[in-house]
Tab-separated table of C-alpha atoms and ligand atoms in Angstrom:
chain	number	residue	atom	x	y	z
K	125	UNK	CA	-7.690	-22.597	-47.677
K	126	UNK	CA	-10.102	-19.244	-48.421
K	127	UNK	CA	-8.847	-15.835	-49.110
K	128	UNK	CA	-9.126	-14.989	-45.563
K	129	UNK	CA	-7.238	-17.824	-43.945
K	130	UNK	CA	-4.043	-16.421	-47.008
K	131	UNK	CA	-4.867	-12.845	-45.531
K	132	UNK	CA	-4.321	-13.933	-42.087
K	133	UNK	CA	-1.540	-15.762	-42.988
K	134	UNK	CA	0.064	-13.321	-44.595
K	135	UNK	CA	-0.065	-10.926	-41.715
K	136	UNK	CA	1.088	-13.217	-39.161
K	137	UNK	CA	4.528	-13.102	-41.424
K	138	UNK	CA	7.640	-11.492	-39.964
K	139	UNK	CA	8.111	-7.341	-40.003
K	140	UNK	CA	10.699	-8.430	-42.233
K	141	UNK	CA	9.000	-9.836	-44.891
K	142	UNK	CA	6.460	-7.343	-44.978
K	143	UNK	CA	8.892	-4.590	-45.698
K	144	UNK	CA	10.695	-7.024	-47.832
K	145	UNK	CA	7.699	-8.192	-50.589
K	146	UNK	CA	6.668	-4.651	-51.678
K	147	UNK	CA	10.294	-3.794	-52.678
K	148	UNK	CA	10.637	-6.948	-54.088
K	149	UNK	CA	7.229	-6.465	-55.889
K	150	UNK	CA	8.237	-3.074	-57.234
K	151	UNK	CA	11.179	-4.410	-58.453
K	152	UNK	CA	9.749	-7.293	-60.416
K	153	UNK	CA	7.152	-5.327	-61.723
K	154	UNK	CA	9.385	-2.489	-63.035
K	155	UNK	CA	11.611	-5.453	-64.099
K	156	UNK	CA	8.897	-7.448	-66.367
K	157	UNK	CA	7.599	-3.781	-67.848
K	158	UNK	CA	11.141	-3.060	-69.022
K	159	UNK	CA	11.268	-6.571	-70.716
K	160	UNK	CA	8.557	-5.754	-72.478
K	161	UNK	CA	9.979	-2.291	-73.456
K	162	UNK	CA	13.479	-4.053	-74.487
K	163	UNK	CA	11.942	-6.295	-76.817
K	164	UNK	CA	8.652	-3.939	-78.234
K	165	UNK	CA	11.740	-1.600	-79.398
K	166	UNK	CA	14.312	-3.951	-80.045
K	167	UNK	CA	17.141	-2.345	-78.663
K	168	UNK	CA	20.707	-3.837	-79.075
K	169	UNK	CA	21.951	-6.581	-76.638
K	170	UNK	CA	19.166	-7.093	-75.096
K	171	UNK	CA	19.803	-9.808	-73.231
K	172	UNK	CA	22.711	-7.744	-71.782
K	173	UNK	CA	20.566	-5.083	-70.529
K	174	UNK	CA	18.295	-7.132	-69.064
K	175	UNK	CA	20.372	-9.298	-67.013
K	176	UNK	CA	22.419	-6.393	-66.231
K	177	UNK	CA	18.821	-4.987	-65.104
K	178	UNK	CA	17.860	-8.042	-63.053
K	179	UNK	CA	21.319	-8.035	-61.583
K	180	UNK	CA	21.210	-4.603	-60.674
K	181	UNK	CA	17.436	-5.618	-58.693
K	182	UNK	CA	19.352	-8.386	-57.249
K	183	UNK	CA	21.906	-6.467	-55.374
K	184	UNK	CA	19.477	-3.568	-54.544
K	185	UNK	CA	17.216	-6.866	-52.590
K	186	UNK	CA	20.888	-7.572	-50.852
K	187	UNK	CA	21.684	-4.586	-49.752
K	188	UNK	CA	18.184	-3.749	-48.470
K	189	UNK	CA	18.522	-6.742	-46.431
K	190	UNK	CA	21.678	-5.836	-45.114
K	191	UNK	CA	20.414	-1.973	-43.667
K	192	UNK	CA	17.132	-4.298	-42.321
K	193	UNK	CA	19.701	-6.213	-40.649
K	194	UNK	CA	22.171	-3.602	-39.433
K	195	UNK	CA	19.255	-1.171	-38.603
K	196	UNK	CA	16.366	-2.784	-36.828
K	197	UNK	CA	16.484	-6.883	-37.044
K	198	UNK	CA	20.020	-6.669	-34.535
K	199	UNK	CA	18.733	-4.394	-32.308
K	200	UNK	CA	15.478	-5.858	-32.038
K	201	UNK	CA	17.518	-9.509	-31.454
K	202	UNK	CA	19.076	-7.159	-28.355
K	203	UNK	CA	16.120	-5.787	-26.835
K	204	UNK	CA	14.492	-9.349	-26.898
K	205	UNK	CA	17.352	-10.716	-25.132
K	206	UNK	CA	17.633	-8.132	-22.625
K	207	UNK	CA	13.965	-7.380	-22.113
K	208	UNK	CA	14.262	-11.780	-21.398
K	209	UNK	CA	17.096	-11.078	-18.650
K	210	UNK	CA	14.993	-8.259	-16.663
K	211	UNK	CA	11.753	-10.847	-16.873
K	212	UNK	CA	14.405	-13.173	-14.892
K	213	UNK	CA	15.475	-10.580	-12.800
K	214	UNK	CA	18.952	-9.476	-13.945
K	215	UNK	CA	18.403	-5.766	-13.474
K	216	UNK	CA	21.901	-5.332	-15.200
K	217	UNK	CA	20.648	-5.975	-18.188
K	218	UNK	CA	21.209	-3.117	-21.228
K	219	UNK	CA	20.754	-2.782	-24.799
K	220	UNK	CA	24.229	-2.308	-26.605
K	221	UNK	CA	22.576	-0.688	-29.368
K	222	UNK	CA	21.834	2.619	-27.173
K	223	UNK	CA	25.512	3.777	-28.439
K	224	UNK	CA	23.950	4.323	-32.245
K	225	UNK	CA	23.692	8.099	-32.160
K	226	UNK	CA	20.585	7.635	-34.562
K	227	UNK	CA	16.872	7.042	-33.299
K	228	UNK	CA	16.969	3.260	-32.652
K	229	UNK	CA	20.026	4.722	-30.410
K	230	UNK	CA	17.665	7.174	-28.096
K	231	UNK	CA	15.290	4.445	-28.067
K	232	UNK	CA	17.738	1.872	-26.545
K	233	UNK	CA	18.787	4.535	-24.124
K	234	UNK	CA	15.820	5.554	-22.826
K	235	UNK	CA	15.246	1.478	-22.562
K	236	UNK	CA	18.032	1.623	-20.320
K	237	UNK	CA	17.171	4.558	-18.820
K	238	UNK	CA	13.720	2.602	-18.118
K	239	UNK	CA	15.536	-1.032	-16.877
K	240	UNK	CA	18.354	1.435	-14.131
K	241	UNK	CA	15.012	3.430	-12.825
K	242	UNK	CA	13.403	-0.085	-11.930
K	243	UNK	CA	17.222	-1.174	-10.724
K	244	UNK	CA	17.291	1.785	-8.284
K	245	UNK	CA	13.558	1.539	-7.339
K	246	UNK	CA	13.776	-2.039	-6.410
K	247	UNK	CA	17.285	-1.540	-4.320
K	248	UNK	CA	15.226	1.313	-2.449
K	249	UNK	CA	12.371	-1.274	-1.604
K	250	UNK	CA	14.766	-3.823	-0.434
K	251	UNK	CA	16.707	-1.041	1.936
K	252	UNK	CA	13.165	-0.145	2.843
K	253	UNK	CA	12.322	-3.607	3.843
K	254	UNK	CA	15.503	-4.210	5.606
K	255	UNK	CA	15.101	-1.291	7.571
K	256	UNK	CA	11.164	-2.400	8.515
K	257	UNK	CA	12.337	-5.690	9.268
K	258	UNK	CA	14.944	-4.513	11.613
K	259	UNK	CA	13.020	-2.109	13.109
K	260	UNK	CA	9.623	-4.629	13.645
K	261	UNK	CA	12.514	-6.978	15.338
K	262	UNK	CA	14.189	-3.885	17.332
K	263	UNK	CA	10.023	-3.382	18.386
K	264	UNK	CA	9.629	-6.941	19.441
K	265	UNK	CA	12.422	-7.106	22.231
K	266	UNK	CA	11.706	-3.821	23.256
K	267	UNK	CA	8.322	-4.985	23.535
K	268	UNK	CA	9.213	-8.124	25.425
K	269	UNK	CA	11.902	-5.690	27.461
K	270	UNK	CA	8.820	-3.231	28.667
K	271	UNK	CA	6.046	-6.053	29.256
K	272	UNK	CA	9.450	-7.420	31.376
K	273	UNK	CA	9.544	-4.316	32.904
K	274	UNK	CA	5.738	-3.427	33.518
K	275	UNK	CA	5.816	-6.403	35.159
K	276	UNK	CA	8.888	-5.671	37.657
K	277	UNK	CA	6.988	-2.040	38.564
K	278	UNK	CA	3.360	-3.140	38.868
K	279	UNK	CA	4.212	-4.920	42.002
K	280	UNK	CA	6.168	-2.748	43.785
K	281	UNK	CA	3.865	0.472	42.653
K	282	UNK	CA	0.623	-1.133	43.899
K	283	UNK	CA	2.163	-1.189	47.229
K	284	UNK	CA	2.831	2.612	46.923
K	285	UNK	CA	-0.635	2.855	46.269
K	286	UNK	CA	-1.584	1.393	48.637
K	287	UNK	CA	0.899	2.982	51.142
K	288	UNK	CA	-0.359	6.434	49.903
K	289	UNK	CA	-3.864	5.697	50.434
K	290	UNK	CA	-3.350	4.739	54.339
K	291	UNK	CA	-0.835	8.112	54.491
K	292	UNK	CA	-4.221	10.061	52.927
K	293	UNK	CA	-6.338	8.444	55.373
K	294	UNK	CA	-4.304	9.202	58.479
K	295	UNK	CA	-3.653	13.081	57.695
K	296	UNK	CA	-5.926	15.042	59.752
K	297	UNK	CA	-8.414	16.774	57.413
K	298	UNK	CA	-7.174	20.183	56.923
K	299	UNK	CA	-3.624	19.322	56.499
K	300	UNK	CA	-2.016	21.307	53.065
K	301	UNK	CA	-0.216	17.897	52.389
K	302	UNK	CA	-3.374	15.608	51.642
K	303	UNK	CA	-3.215	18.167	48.289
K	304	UNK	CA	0.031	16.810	47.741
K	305	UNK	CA	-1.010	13.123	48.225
K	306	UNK	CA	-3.614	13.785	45.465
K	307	UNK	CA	-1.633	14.618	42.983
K	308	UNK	CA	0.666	11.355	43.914
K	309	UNK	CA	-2.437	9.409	43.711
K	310	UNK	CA	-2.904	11.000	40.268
K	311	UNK	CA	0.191	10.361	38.754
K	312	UNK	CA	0.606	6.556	40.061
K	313	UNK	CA	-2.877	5.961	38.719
K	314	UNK	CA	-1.198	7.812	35.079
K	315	UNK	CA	1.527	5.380	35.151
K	316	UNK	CA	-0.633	2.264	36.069
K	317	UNK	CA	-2.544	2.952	32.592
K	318	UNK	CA	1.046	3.408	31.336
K	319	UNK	CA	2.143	-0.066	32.705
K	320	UNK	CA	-1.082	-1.523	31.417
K	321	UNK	CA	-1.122	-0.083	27.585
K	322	UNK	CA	2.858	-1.144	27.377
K	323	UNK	CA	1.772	-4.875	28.831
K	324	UNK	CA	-1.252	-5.216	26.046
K	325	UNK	CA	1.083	-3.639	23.274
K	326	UNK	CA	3.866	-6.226	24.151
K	327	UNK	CA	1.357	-9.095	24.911
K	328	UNK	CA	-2.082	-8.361	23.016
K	329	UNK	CA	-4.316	-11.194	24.165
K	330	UNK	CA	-6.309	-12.867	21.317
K	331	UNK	CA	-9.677	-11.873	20.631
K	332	UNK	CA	-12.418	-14.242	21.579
K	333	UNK	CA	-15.357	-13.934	19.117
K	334	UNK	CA	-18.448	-14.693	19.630
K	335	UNK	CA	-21.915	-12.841	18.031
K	336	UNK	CA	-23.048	-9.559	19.389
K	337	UNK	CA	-24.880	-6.308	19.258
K	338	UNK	CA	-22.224	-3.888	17.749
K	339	UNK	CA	-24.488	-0.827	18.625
K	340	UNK	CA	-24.543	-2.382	22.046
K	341	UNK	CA	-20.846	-2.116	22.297
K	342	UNK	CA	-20.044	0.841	20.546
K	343	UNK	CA	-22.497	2.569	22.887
K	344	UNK	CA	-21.055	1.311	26.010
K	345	UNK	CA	-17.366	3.034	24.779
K	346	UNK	CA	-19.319	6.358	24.365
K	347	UNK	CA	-20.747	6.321	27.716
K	348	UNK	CA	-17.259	6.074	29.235
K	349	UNK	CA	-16.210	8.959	26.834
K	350	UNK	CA	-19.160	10.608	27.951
K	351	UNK	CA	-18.009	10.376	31.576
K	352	UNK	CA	-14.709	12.227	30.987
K	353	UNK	CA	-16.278	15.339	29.829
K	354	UNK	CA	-18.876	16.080	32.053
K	355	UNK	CA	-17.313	19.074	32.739
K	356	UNK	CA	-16.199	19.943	29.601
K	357	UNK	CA	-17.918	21.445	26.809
K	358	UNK	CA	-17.521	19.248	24.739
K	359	UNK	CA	-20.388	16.686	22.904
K	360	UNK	CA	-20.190	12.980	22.295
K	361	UNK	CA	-22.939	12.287	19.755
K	362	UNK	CA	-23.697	8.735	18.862
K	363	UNK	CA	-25.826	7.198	16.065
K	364	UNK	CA	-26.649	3.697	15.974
K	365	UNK	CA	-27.641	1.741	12.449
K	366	UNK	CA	-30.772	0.396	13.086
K	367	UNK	CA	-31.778	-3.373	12.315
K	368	UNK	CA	-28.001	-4.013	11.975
K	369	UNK	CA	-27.101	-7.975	11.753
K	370	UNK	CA	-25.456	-9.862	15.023
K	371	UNK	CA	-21.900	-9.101	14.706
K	372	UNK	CA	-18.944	-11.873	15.568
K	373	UNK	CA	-16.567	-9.837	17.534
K	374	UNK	CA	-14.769	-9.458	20.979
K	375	UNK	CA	-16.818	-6.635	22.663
K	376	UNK	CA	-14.277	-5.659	24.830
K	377	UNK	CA	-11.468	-5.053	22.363
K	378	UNK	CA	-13.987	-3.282	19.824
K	379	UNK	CA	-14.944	-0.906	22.735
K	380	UNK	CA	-11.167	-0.567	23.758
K	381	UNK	CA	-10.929	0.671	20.168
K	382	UNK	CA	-13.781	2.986	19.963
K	383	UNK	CA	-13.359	4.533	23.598
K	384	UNK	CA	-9.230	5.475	22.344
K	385	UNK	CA	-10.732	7.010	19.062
K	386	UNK	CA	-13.110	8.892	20.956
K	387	UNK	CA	-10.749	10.091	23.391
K	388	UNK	CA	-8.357	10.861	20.650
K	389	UNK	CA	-10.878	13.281	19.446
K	390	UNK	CA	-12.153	14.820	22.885
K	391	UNK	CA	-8.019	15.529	23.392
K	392	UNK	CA	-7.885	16.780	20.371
K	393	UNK	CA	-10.486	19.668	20.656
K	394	UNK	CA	-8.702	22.328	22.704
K	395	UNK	CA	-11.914	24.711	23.880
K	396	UNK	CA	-15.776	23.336	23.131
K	397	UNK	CA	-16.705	21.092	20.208
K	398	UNK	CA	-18.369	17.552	19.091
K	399	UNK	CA	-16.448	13.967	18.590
K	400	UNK	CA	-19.555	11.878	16.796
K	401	UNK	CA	-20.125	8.143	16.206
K	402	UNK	CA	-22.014	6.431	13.586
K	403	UNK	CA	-22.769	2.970	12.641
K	404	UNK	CA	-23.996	1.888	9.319
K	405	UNK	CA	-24.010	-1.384	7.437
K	406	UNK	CA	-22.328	-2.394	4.454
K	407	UNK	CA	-21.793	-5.563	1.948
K	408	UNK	CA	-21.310	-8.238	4.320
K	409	UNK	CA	-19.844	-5.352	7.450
K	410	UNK	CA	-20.360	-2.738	9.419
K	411	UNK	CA	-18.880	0.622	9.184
K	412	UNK	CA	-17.797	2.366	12.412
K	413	UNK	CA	-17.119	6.354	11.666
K	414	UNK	CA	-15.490	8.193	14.552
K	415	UNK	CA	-15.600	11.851	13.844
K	416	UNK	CA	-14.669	15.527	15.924
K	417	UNK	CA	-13.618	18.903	15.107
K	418	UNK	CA	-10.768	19.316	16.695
K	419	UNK	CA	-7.059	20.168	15.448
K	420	UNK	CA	-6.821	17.766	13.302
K	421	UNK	CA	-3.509	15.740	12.222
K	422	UNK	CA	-0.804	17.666	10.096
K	423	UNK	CA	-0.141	15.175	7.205
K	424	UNK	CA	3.257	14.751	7.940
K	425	UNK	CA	2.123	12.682	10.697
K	426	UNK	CA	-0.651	10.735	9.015
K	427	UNK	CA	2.245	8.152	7.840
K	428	UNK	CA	3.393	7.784	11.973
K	429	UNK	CA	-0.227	7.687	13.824
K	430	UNK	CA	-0.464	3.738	13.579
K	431	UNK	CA	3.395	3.849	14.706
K	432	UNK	CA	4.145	2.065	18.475
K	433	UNK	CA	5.285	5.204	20.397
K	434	UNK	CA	4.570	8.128	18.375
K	435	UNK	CA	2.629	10.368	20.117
K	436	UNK	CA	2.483	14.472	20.002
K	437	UNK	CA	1.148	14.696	23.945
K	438	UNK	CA	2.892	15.359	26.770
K	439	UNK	CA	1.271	12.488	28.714
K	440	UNK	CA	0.460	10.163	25.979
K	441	UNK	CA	2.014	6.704	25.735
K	442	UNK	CA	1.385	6.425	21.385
K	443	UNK	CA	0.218	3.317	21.954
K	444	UNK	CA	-3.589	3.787	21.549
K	445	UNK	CA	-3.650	3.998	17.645
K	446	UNK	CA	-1.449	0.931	17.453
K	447	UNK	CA	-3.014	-1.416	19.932
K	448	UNK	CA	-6.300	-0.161	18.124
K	449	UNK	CA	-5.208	-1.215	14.544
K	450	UNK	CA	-3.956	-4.694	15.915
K	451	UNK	CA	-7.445	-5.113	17.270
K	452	UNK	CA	-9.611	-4.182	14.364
K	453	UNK	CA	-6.613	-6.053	12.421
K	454	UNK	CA	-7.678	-9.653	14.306
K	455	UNK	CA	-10.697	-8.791	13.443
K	456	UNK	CA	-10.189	-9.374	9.865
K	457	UNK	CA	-10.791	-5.250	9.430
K	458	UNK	CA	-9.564	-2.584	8.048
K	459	UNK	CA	-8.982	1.327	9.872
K	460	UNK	CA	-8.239	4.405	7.995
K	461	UNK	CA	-7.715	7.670	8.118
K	462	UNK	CA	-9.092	11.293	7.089
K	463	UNK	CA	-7.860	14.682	8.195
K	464	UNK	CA	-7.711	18.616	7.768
K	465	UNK	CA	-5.902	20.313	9.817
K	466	UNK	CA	-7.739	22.753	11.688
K	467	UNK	CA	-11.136	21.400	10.881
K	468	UNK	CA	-10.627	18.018	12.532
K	469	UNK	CA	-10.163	14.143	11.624
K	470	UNK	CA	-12.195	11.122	11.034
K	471	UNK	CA	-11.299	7.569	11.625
K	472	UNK	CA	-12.973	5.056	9.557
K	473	UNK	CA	-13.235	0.864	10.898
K	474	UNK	CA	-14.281	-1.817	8.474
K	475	UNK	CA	-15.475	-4.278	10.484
K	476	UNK	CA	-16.948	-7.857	8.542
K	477	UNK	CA	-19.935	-9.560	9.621
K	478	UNK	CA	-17.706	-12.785	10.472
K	479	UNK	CA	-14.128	-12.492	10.639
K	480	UNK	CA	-12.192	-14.307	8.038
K	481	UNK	CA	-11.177	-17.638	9.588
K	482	UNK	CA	-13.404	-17.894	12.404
K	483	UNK	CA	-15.622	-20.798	13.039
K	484	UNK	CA	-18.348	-20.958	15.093
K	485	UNK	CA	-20.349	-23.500	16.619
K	486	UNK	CA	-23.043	-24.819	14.753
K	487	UNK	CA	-26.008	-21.927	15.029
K	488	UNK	CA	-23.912	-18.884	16.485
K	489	UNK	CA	-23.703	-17.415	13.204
K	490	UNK	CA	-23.673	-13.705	12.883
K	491	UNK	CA	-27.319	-13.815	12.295
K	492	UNK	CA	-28.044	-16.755	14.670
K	493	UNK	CA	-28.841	-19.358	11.665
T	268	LIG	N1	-8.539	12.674	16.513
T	268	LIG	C1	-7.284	13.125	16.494
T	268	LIG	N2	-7.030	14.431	16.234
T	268	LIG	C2	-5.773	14.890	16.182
T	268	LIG	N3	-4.659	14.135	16.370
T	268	LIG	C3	-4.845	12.838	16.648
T	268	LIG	C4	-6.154	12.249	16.706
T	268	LIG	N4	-6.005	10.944	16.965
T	268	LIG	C5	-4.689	10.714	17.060
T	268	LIG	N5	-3.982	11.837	16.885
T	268	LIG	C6	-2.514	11.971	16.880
T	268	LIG	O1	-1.947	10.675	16.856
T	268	LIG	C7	-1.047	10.507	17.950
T	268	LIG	C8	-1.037	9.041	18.358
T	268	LIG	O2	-2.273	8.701	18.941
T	268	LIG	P1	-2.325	7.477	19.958
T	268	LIG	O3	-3.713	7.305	20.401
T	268	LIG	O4	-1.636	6.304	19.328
T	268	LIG	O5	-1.369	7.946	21.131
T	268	LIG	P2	-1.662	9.084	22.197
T	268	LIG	O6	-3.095	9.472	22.194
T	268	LIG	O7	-0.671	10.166	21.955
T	268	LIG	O8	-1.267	8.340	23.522
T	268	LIG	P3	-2.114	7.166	24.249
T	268	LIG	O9	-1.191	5.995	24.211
T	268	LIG	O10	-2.381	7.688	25.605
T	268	LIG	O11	-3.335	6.904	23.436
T	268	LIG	C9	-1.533	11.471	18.995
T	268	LIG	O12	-0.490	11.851	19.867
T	268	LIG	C10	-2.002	12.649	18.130
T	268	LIG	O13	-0.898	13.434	17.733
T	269	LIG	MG1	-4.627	7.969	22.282
């Protein structure tokens, strides 16, 4: 065994031991000198006064061991145990020794102080939780209720369309009612889009994936936006990446996507402004950036946006944001959010090359291989 392998030995020994051997070191030291003194002078009983001496080192190594003991080796014994019973998840664990009114005392107290925070935290999650899970069950019959329902009214309002349309046809041509019938017209095709967001919300049909030009599809949801503000000053700018990879996707969710982001933005710009679109790649995905300068979303209700049925318009559903993120969610991605209020927001899809889980048939990759 070298030196080194002793050195390491010696300070893999206990705290105890190490505060222990000095003292005891001192001590035997101090003892041996004053032999030496006692018998280089030759006092008188000598023997006395050095047993009385060693004695006197003895208790002094007995009652050190006892303050070690009281002081820091049972607290220490405590905190082990209790710090044990929080690993296994007894929150109710506490250190007794954060009564002492000394320093170990404020340390065990601020230990405990430490173990209720995580106690309190943890019941918080769980209410949390409950509360999300009741809520995410409260949203799935009231899902199933309105897909029940959409179903009921779709009928029955078709044939009002169509009853409408023959009442529009027969009206002579300068009658004030066929103004009227307009606005009818209007509002049943309003709650037809209704019916039909509520029925993919309840009943989202799967994605079916197969490779394609993203910039391809992307551009086919700007030309729709395009279409709803050709009267409007308003611009929809869109730049494709170029040479970007085959993507595996279902074009006409990804466009359902883009076209709600982009009309998010266009009814968010109250006069004249811009909603843009860019592509670009990135490792192994594409990037899909919808950006416009309108009003922008108050951070207060950042947190709600993705929420089924939260909406701040008088005609909006709130169900564009939330079918959206199920969609890019199939899709293996990821959409986020960026916003100042007044200057506008940006919406941010992560979209992967292949979604996770997907197989293909042998030579559809997303780069055809
Ligand atoms: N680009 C944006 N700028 C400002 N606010 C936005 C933007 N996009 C979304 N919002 C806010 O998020 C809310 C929810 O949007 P979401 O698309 O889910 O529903 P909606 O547009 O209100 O109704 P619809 O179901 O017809 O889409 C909107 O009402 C609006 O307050
Ligand atoms: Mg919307």
């Amino acid at each position: 065994m070298n030196v080194l392998s002793i050195v390491r030995r010696a300070t893999g020994i206990g705290w105890q031991w190490k505060a222990f051997i000095p003292v005891i070191g001192v001590l035997f030291v101090s003892l041996s000198v004053m032999t030496v003194v006692v018998y280089r002078h030759n006092i008188p009983n000598k023997e006395w006064v050095i047993l009385g001496a060693f004695s006197f080192g003895v208790v002094i190594c007995f009652l050190l061991l006892a303050v070690l003991l009281v002081l820091v080796e049972r607290p220490l014994e405590d905190l082990k145990r209790t710090i044990d019973r929080v690993r296994r998840d007894d929150l109710t664990a506490r250190v007794e020794f954060a009564r002492r009114t000394d320093d170990i005392g404020q340390l065990g107290r601020q230990f405990n102080q430490m173990v209720e925070q995580l106690e309190r935290n943890r019941s918080e999650i769980e209410e949390l939780h409950r509360r999300e899970m009741g809520r995410a069950e409260h949203l799935a019959t009231l899902g199933e209720l309105a897909a029940g329902l959409a179903h009921e009214i779709r009928n029955p309002l078709a044939g009002i369309a169509g009853v409408v349309d023959v009442m529009g046809k027969e009206l002579p041509a300068d009658s004030p009612s066929r103004a009227v019938l307009v606005d009818v017209q209007n509002e049943i095709v309003h709650i037809q889009n209704i019916l039909n967001d509520l029925l993919s919300y309840a009943r989202p049909r799967p994605p079916t994936f197969h490779p394609a030009d993203l910039n391809t599809t992307v551009e086919q949801a700007v030309l729709l936006a395009r279409q709803q503000v050709r009267t409007r000053p308003i611009q929809v700018l869109y730049t494709p990446a170029p040479n970007l990879p085959m993507v595996v996707h279902d074009p006409a969710l990804i466009q359902q996507v883009v076209l709600n982001l982009l009309l998010n933005g266009i009814q968010a710009i109250p006069q004249q402004g811009t909603v843009e679109v860019d592509l670009s790649p990135e490792d192994n995905g594409v990037l899909v950036c919808v950006k416009d300068n309108g009003r922008g979303i108050p951070p207060e209700a950042l947190a709600k946006i993705f929420k089924p049925f939260f909406t701040t318009r008088k005609e909006g559903t709130g169900l564009g944001l939330s079918l959206a993120s199920g969609i890019v969610q199939s899709h293996g991605g990821t959409i986020e959010v960026r916003s100042t209020i007044g200057q506008g927001a940006q919406f941010r899809i992560h979209l992967p090359l292949l979604p996770p889980k997907v197989r293909l048939p042998k030579g559809a990759g997303p780069s055809g291989e």
